[in-house]
mmCIF file of C-alpha atoms in Angstrom:
data_model
loop_
_atom_site.group_PDB
_atom_site.id
_atom_site.type_symbol
_atom_site.label_atom_id
_atom_site.label_comp_id
_atom_site.label_asym_id
_atom_site.label_seq_id
_atom_site.Cartn_x
_atom_site.Cartn_y
_atom_site.Cartn_z
ATOM 1 C CA MET A 1 5.060 -51.434 -46.146
ATOM 2 C CA GLY A 2 5.338 -47.793 -47.258
ATOM 3 C CA ASN A 3 9.026 -48.126 -47.996
ATOM 4 C CA LEU A 4 8.308 -51.302 -49.958
ATOM 5 C CA PHE A 5 5.972 -49.409 -52.287
ATOM 6 C CA CYS A 6 8.190 -46.255 -52.218
ATOM 7 C CA CYS A 7 5.537 -44.249 -50.345
ATOM 8 C CA VAL A 8 5.912 -42.190 -47.167
ATOM 9 C CA GLN A 9 3.409 -40.410 -44.969
ATOM 10 C CA VAL A 10 4.032 -36.942 -43.468
ATOM 11 C CA ASP A 11 1.822 -36.035 -40.496
ATOM 12 C CA GLN A 12 -0.043 -32.753 -40.011
ATOM 13 C CA SER A 13 2.025 -29.799 -38.645
ATOM 14 C CA THR A 14 5.145 -31.638 -39.741
ATOM 15 C CA VAL A 15 7.372 -31.500 -42.797
ATOM 16 C CA ALA A 16 9.824 -34.115 -44.055
ATOM 17 C CA ILE A 17 13.228 -33.544 -45.586
ATOM 18 C CA LYS A 18 13.841 -35.471 -48.782
ATOM 19 C CA GLU A 19 17.371 -36.183 -49.963
ATOM 20 C CA ARG A 20 18.690 -37.675 -53.145
ATOM 21 C CA PHE A 21 21.994 -39.455 -52.947
ATOM 22 C CA GLY A 22 22.672 -37.658 -49.669
ATOM 23 C CA LYS A 23 21.908 -34.166 -51.005
ATOM 24 C CA PHE A 24 18.901 -32.049 -50.070
ATOM 25 C CA ASP A 25 16.179 -32.417 -52.660
ATOM 26 C CA GLN A 26 12.952 -30.919 -51.326
ATOM 27 C CA VAL A 27 10.644 -30.376 -48.375
ATOM 28 C CA LEU A 28 7.686 -32.712 -48.247
ATOM 29 C CA GLU A 29 4.404 -31.238 -47.005
ATOM 30 C CA PRO A 30 1.904 -33.227 -44.877
ATOM 31 C CA GLY A 31 0.329 -36.063 -46.824
ATOM 32 C CA CYS A 32 1.433 -39.091 -48.834
ATOM 33 C CA HIS A 33 4.513 -38.841 -51.056
ATOM 34 C CA CYS A 34 6.316 -41.138 -53.467
ATOM 35 C CA LEU A 35 9.923 -41.809 -52.503
ATOM 36 C CA PRO A 36 11.651 -44.020 -55.069
ATOM 37 C CA TRP A 37 14.539 -45.333 -53.026
ATOM 38 C CA CYS A 38 15.832 -47.197 -56.015
ATOM 39 C CA PHE A 39 16.751 -43.821 -57.606
ATOM 40 C CA GLY A 40 18.666 -42.641 -54.538
ATOM 41 C CA SER A 41 15.772 -40.841 -52.812
ATOM 42 C CA GLN A 42 15.533 -41.146 -49.067
ATOM 43 C CA LEU A 43 13.906 -39.451 -46.089
ATOM 44 C CA ALA A 44 16.498 -37.559 -44.029
ATOM 45 C CA GLY A 45 14.115 -36.755 -41.162
ATOM 46 C CA HIS A 46 11.072 -34.859 -39.941
ATOM 47 C CA LEU A 47 10.726 -31.301 -38.637
ATOM 48 C CA THR A 48 7.783 -30.223 -36.484
ATOM 49 C CA LEU A 49 6.082 -26.892 -37.227
ATOM 50 C CA ARG A 50 4.243 -26.793 -33.910
ATOM 51 C CA LEU A 51 4.800 -24.047 -31.376
ATOM 52 C CA GLN A 52 7.407 -25.108 -28.831
ATOM 53 C CA GLN A 53 8.337 -23.641 -25.476
ATOM 54 C CA LEU A 54 11.690 -23.530 -23.747
ATOM 55 C CA ASP A 55 12.042 -22.429 -20.105
ATOM 56 C CA VAL A 56 15.468 -21.056 -19.301
ATOM 57 C CA ARG A 57 16.703 -20.383 -15.748
ATOM 58 C CA CYS A 58 19.620 -17.982 -15.619
ATOM 59 C CA GLU A 59 21.517 -16.924 -12.489
ATOM 60 C CA THR A 60 22.939 -13.417 -12.568
ATOM 61 C CA LYS A 61 23.690 -10.437 -10.319
ATOM 62 C CA THR A 62 21.934 -7.089 -10.116
ATOM 63 C CA LYS A 63 23.562 -3.679 -9.890
ATOM 64 C CA ASP A 64 23.173 -3.648 -6.097
ATOM 65 C CA ASN A 65 25.014 -7.008 -5.829
ATOM 66 C CA VAL A 66 22.012 -9.271 -5.294
ATOM 67 C CA PHE A 67 22.142 -12.694 -6.962
ATOM 68 C CA VAL A 68 18.881 -13.633 -8.648
ATOM 69 C CA ASN A 69 17.525 -16.466 -10.779
ATOM 70 C CA VAL A 70 15.746 -15.114 -13.851
ATOM 71 C CA VAL A 71 13.291 -17.534 -15.458
ATOM 72 C CA ALA A 72 12.570 -16.817 -19.133
ATOM 73 C CA SER A 73 9.978 -18.626 -21.216
ATOM 74 C CA ILE A 74 10.722 -18.704 -24.982
ATOM 75 C CA GLN A 75 8.001 -19.709 -27.440
ATOM 76 C CA TYR A 76 9.338 -20.528 -30.925
ATOM 77 C CA ARG A 77 8.626 -22.601 -34.028
ATOM 78 C CA ALA A 78 10.273 -23.610 -37.276
ATOM 79 C CA LEU A 79 9.227 -21.802 -40.469
ATOM 80 C CA ALA A 80 7.854 -24.030 -43.226
ATOM 81 C CA GLU A 81 9.440 -21.916 -45.961
ATOM 82 C CA LYS A 82 12.857 -22.229 -44.277
ATOM 83 C CA ALA A 83 12.541 -25.833 -43.187
ATOM 84 C CA ASN A 84 15.809 -26.846 -44.892
ATOM 85 C CA ASP A 85 17.731 -24.182 -42.905
ATOM 86 C CA ALA A 86 16.071 -25.227 -39.646
ATOM 87 C CA PHE A 87 16.915 -28.884 -40.318
ATOM 88 C CA TYR A 88 20.480 -28.575 -41.591
ATOM 89 C CA LYS A 89 21.942 -25.452 -39.961
ATOM 90 C CA LEU A 90 21.190 -26.264 -36.328
ATOM 91 C CA SER A 91 21.703 -29.605 -34.656
ATOM 92 C CA ASN A 92 20.197 -28.464 -31.336
ATOM 93 C CA PRO A 93 18.089 -25.286 -31.543
ATOM 94 C CA ARG A 94 17.184 -25.396 -27.839
ATOM 95 C CA THR A 95 20.815 -25.147 -26.773
ATOM 96 C CA GLN A 96 21.351 -22.281 -29.212
ATOM 97 C CA ILE A 97 18.339 -20.360 -27.878
ATOM 98 C CA GLN A 98 19.438 -20.949 -24.291
ATOM 99 C CA ALA A 99 22.889 -19.519 -25.032
ATOM 100 C CA TYR A 100 21.409 -16.308 -26.461
ATOM 101 C CA VAL A 101 19.037 -15.959 -23.500
ATOM 102 C CA PHE A 102 21.954 -16.285 -21.064
ATOM 103 C CA ASP A 103 23.934 -13.686 -22.978
ATOM 104 C CA VAL A 104 21.170 -11.055 -23.074
ATOM 105 C CA ILE A 105 19.983 -11.522 -19.475
ATOM 106 C CA ARG A 106 23.510 -11.389 -18.070
ATOM 107 C CA ALA A 107 24.110 -8.218 -20.046
ATOM 108 C CA SER A 108 20.844 -6.485 -19.073
ATOM 109 C CA VAL A 109 20.121 -7.362 -15.420
ATOM 110 C CA PRO A 110 23.519 -6.217 -13.982
ATOM 111 C CA LYS A 111 22.643 -2.684 -15.130
ATOM 112 C CA LEU A 112 19.554 -2.609 -12.908
ATOM 113 C CA ASP A 113 18.928 -2.563 -9.174
ATOM 114 C CA LEU A 114 16.786 -5.359 -7.775
ATOM 115 C CA ASP A 115 13.635 -3.223 -7.537
ATOM 116 C CA ASP A 116 14.181 -1.893 -11.064
ATOM 117 C CA ALA A 117 14.625 -5.429 -12.380
ATOM 118 C CA PHE A 118 11.163 -6.342 -11.093
ATOM 119 C CA GLU A 119 9.673 -3.194 -12.598
ATOM 120 C CA GLN A 120 11.398 -3.589 -15.989
ATOM 121 C CA LYS A 121 10.694 -7.273 -16.663
ATOM 122 C CA ASN A 122 8.985 -6.374 -19.917
ATOM 123 C CA ASP A 123 12.015 -4.414 -21.095
ATOM 124 C CA ILE A 124 14.286 -7.384 -20.350
ATOM 125 C CA ALA A 125 11.931 -9.714 -22.205
ATOM 126 C CA LYS A 126 11.851 -7.352 -25.205
ATOM 127 C CA ALA A 127 15.658 -7.231 -25.328
ATOM 128 C CA VAL A 128 15.836 -11.041 -25.250
ATOM 129 C CA GLU A 129 13.190 -11.363 -27.961
ATOM 130 C CA ASP A 130 14.883 -8.843 -30.268
ATOM 131 C CA GLU A 131 18.247 -10.581 -29.954
ATOM 132 C CA LEU A 132 16.747 -14.033 -30.505
ATOM 133 C CA GLU A 133 14.715 -12.819 -33.487
ATOM 134 C CA LYS A 134 17.811 -11.511 -35.225
ATOM 135 C CA ALA A 135 19.862 -14.617 -34.487
ATOM 136 C CA MET A 136 17.323 -17.405 -35.043
ATOM 137 C CA SER A 137 15.698 -16.041 -38.192
ATOM 138 C CA ALA A 138 18.888 -16.961 -40.066
ATOM 139 C CA TYR A 139 18.397 -20.584 -38.980
ATOM 140 C CA GLY A 140 14.765 -20.819 -40.059
ATOM 141 C CA TYR A 141 13.134 -20.276 -36.676
ATOM 142 C CA GLU A 142 10.574 -17.687 -35.577
ATOM 143 C CA ILE A 143 10.467 -16.325 -32.021
ATOM 144 C CA VAL A 144 6.765 -15.983 -31.244
ATOM 145 C CA GLN A 145 6.873 -14.708 -27.646
ATOM 146 C CA THR A 146 9.420 -14.125 -24.893
ATOM 147 C CA LEU A 147 8.338 -13.799 -21.276
ATOM 148 C CA ILE A 148 10.226 -13.168 -18.050
ATOM 149 C CA VAL A 149 8.005 -15.276 -15.846
ATOM 150 C CA ASP A 150 9.919 -14.941 -12.586
ATOM 151 C CA ILE A 151 12.801 -13.182 -10.853
ATOM 152 C CA GLU A 152 13.842 -15.080 -7.748
ATOM 153 C CA PRO A 153 16.322 -13.455 -5.350
ATOM 154 C CA ASP A 154 18.071 -15.434 -2.652
ATOM 155 C CA GLU A 155 15.836 -16.617 0.207
ATOM 156 C CA HIS A 156 17.629 -14.398 2.724
ATOM 157 C CA VAL A 157 17.159 -11.400 0.430
ATOM 158 C CA LYS A 158 13.437 -12.114 0.081
ATOM 159 C CA ARG A 159 13.102 -12.392 3.849
ATOM 160 C CA ALA A 160 14.947 -9.080 4.297
ATOM 161 C CA MET A 161 12.732 -7.403 1.686
ATOM 162 C CA ASN A 162 9.617 -8.648 3.471
ATOM 163 C CA GLU A 163 10.935 -7.353 6.791
ATOM 164 C CA ILE A 164 11.696 -3.948 5.246
ATOM 165 C CA ASN A 165 8.205 -3.793 3.774
ATOM 166 C CA ALA A 166 6.644 -4.851 7.087
ATOM 167 C CA ALA A 167 8.668 -2.238 8.996
ATOM 168 C CA ALA A 168 7.622 0.480 6.551
ATOM 169 C CA ARG A 169 3.955 -0.458 6.928
ATOM 170 C CA MET A 170 4.259 -0.523 10.724
ATOM 171 C CA ARG A 171 5.854 2.927 10.626
ATOM 172 C CA VAL A 172 2.969 4.258 8.547
ATOM 173 C CA ALA A 173 0.476 2.634 10.909
ATOM 174 C CA ALA A 174 2.240 4.146 13.938
ATOM 175 C CA ASN A 175 2.162 7.584 12.328
ATOM 176 C CA GLU A 176 -1.531 7.240 11.561
ATOM 177 C CA LYS A 177 -2.257 6.061 15.113
ATOM 178 C CA ALA A 178 -0.277 8.964 16.598
ATOM 179 C CA GLU A 179 -2.087 11.411 14.331
ATOM 180 C CA ALA A 180 -5.439 9.974 15.415
ATOM 181 C CA GLU A 181 -4.507 10.251 19.095
ATOM 182 C CA LYS A 182 -3.347 13.811 18.495
ATOM 183 C CA ILE A 183 -6.695 14.712 16.934
ATOM 184 C CA ILE A 184 -8.540 13.060 19.841
ATOM 185 C CA GLN A 185 -6.514 15.025 22.395
ATOM 186 C CA ILE A 186 -7.037 18.267 20.509
ATOM 187 C CA LYS A 187 -10.771 17.675 20.283
ATOM 188 C CA ARG A 188 -10.900 16.710 23.970
ATOM 189 C CA ALA A 189 -9.009 19.889 24.934
ATOM 190 C CA GLU A 190 -11.271 21.994 22.725
ATOM 191 C CA GLY A 191 -14.313 20.355 24.327
ATOM 192 C CA GLU A 192 -12.991 20.987 27.850
ATOM 193 C CA ALA A 193 -12.178 24.608 26.986
ATOM 194 C CA GLU A 194 -15.649 25.111 25.533
ATOM 195 C CA SER A 195 -17.221 23.429 28.581
ATOM 196 C CA LYS A 196 -15.263 25.634 30.997
ATOM 197 C CA TYR A 197 -16.125 28.714 28.980
ATOM 198 C CA LEU A 198 -19.834 27.902 29.040
ATOM 199 C CA SER A 199 -19.618 27.060 32.762
ATOM 200 C CA GLY A 200 -17.983 30.430 33.416
ATOM 201 C CA VAL A 201 -20.653 32.196 31.405
ATOM 202 C CA GLY A 202 -23.339 30.389 33.412
ATOM 203 C CA ILE A 203 -21.735 31.260 36.758
ATOM 204 C CA ALA A 204 -21.335 34.887 35.682
ATOM 205 C CA ARG A 205 -24.993 35.064 34.670
ATOM 206 C CA GLN A 206 -26.047 33.410 37.939
ATOM 207 C CA ARG A 207 -24.085 35.875 40.008
ATOM 208 C CA GLN A 208 -25.388 38.763 37.953
ATOM 209 C CA ALA A 209 -28.952 37.553 38.534
ATOM 210 C CA ILE A 210 -28.276 37.394 42.292
ATOM 211 C CA VAL A 211 -26.908 40.934 42.269
ATOM 212 C CA ASP A 212 -29.872 42.182 40.253
ATOM 213 C CA GLY A 213 -32.341 40.460 42.614
ATOM 214 C CA LEU A 214 -30.690 41.845 45.737
ATOM 215 C CA ARG A 215 -30.636 45.299 44.256
ATOM 216 C CA ASP A 216 -34.341 45.116 43.384
ATOM 217 C CA SER A 217 -35.154 43.825 46.887
ATOM 218 C CA VAL A 218 -33.204 46.619 48.578
ATOM 219 C CA LEU A 219 -34.835 49.274 46.441
ATOM 220 C CA GLY A 220 -38.340 47.862 46.974
ATOM 221 C CA PHE A 221 -37.879 47.541 50.780
ATOM 222 C CA SER A 222 -36.519 51.117 51.051
ATOM 223 C CA VAL A 223 -39.539 52.472 49.218
ATOM 224 C CA ASN A 224 -42.099 50.504 51.265
ATOM 225 C CA VAL A 225 -40.459 51.113 54.709
ATOM 226 C CA PRO A 226 -39.666 54.804 55.192
ATOM 227 C CA GLY A 227 -36.557 55.725 57.196
ATOM 228 C CA THR A 228 -34.517 52.608 56.219
ATOM 229 C CA THR A 229 -31.403 52.875 54.201
ATOM 230 C CA ALA A 230 -30.094 50.538 51.561
ATOM 231 C CA LYS A 231 -27.308 49.464 53.926
ATOM 232 C CA ASP A 232 -29.773 48.397 56.595
ATOM 233 C CA VAL A 233 -31.808 46.353 54.153
ATOM 234 C CA LEU A 234 -28.722 44.715 52.681
ATOM 235 C CA ASP A 235 -27.385 43.766 56.122
ATOM 236 C CA MET A 236 -30.679 42.159 56.981
ATOM 237 C CA VAL A 237 -30.817 40.222 53.704
ATOM 238 C CA LEU A 238 -27.256 38.992 54.128
ATOM 239 C CA ILE A 239 -27.851 37.892 57.720
ATOM 240 C CA THR A 240 -30.990 36.048 56.617
ATOM 241 C CA GLN A 241 -29.022 34.318 53.855
ATOM 242 C CA TYR A 242 -26.273 33.480 56.338
ATOM 243 C CA PHE A 243 -28.646 31.741 58.753
ATOM 244 C CA ASP A 244 -30.384 29.918 55.876
ATOM 245 C CA THR A 245 -26.982 28.578 54.790
ATOM 246 C CA MET A 246 -26.149 27.434 58.313
ATOM 247 C CA LYS A 247 -29.522 25.703 58.511
ATOM 248 C CA GLU A 248 -28.964 23.809 55.238
ATOM 249 C CA ILE A 249 -25.483 22.700 56.313
ATOM 250 C CA GLY A 250 -26.833 21.379 59.597
ATOM 251 C CA ALA A 251 -29.785 19.635 57.951
ATOM 252 C CA ALA A 252 -27.726 17.779 55.326
ATOM 253 C CA SER A 253 -26.956 14.203 56.460
ATOM 254 C CA LYS A 254 -23.837 13.720 54.290
ATOM 255 C CA SER A 255 -22.302 17.166 54.646
ATOM 256 C CA SER A 256 -18.703 17.480 55.826
ATOM 257 C CA SER A 257 -17.782 19.451 58.932
ATOM 258 C CA VAL A 258 -17.361 23.152 58.176
ATOM 259 C CA PHE A 259 -15.690 25.442 60.758
ATOM 260 C CA ILE A 260 -16.502 29.089 60.266
ATOM 261 C CA PRO A 261 -16.453 32.036 62.731
ATOM 262 C CA HIS A 262 -19.834 32.435 64.387
ATOM 263 C CA GLY A 263 -20.904 35.356 66.534
ATOM 264 C CA PRO A 264 -22.244 38.897 66.168
ATOM 265 C CA GLY A 265 -18.856 40.292 65.202
ATOM 266 C CA ALA A 266 -18.135 37.472 62.773
ATOM 267 C CA VAL A 267 -21.540 37.858 61.175
ATOM 268 C CA ARG A 268 -20.939 41.587 60.784
ATOM 269 C CA ASP A 269 -17.556 40.958 59.147
ATOM 270 C CA ILE A 270 -19.043 38.403 56.749
ATOM 271 C CA ALA A 271 -21.902 40.759 55.887
ATOM 272 C CA THR A 272 -19.435 43.589 55.211
ATOM 273 C CA GLN A 273 -17.326 41.370 52.919
ATOM 274 C CA ILE A 274 -20.307 40.061 50.970
ATOM 275 C CA ARG A 275 -21.834 43.526 50.659
ATOM 276 C CA ASP A 276 -18.598 45.027 49.351
ATOM 277 C CA GLY A 277 -18.212 42.250 46.840
ATOM 278 C CA LEU A 278 -21.766 42.578 45.578
ATOM 279 C CA LEU A 279 -21.502 46.344 45.323
ATOM 280 C CA GLN A 280 -18.262 46.048 43.355
ATOM 281 C CA ALA A 281 -19.817 43.499 41.015
ATOM 282 C CA SER A 282 -22.822 45.732 40.500
ATOM 283 C CA HIS A 283 -20.557 48.714 39.845
ATOM 284 C CA HIS A 284 -18.558 46.814 37.205
ATOM 285 C CA HIS A 285 -21.741 45.600 35.568
ATOM 286 C CA GLU A 286 -23.059 49.139 35.237
#
């Protein structure tokens, strides 16, 4: 019906290309337009001005000889002021864009190692966008955004990378565990050393108290009983202690058997040894 009355409708976000006798005449904006076909005017076609997206998957090789699939997402649109160039100069803009993306990616990624390629995705995307902007602007297209959405190495390479990462983390964990065990052992050794030191101090104080008590007893007994010497008093105290010890050993129900010399001579020898040791300890203390 529109062609019958020489009228055409152009939808929103779309422009139409008007020709006259096969030659470009003008770009028709959205709305209703008169197209007198009887004077050679005709509609050559429509061109969308909407934002379009093209996903390109490119296989290439990195510097360290790892084959990867690089997925680039190109967002582009035709410019209304250059609609005639976009309509006439390119028959298939998507194929043209894909060719430029292949060229830039295969020139950029082989210069990088695999890890660097992951880290420099933005740099690769910027290089692709700059090259596309220069090339496609001459054909009436604007490159709005270029994204490197994914870099996919071979499945075996990904598995190897995961194993390397897992091994590195296990090594760190083992080092941390060993360091913790080392600290525990050091602290345990320090605690044992401190415990033994304090035990030694306690034993030394106990023995010193015994020496001091015996000395005070000997001195007090010598003063109260005239004619006795310190040696006599000490022998008596030691013999008394000796028999008290024998009594406690015999009275204990769970004590082990202890074989020691027993007799007047043995008692005298034991008393002499204990007395000499106590006197030496007292002498060192003074």
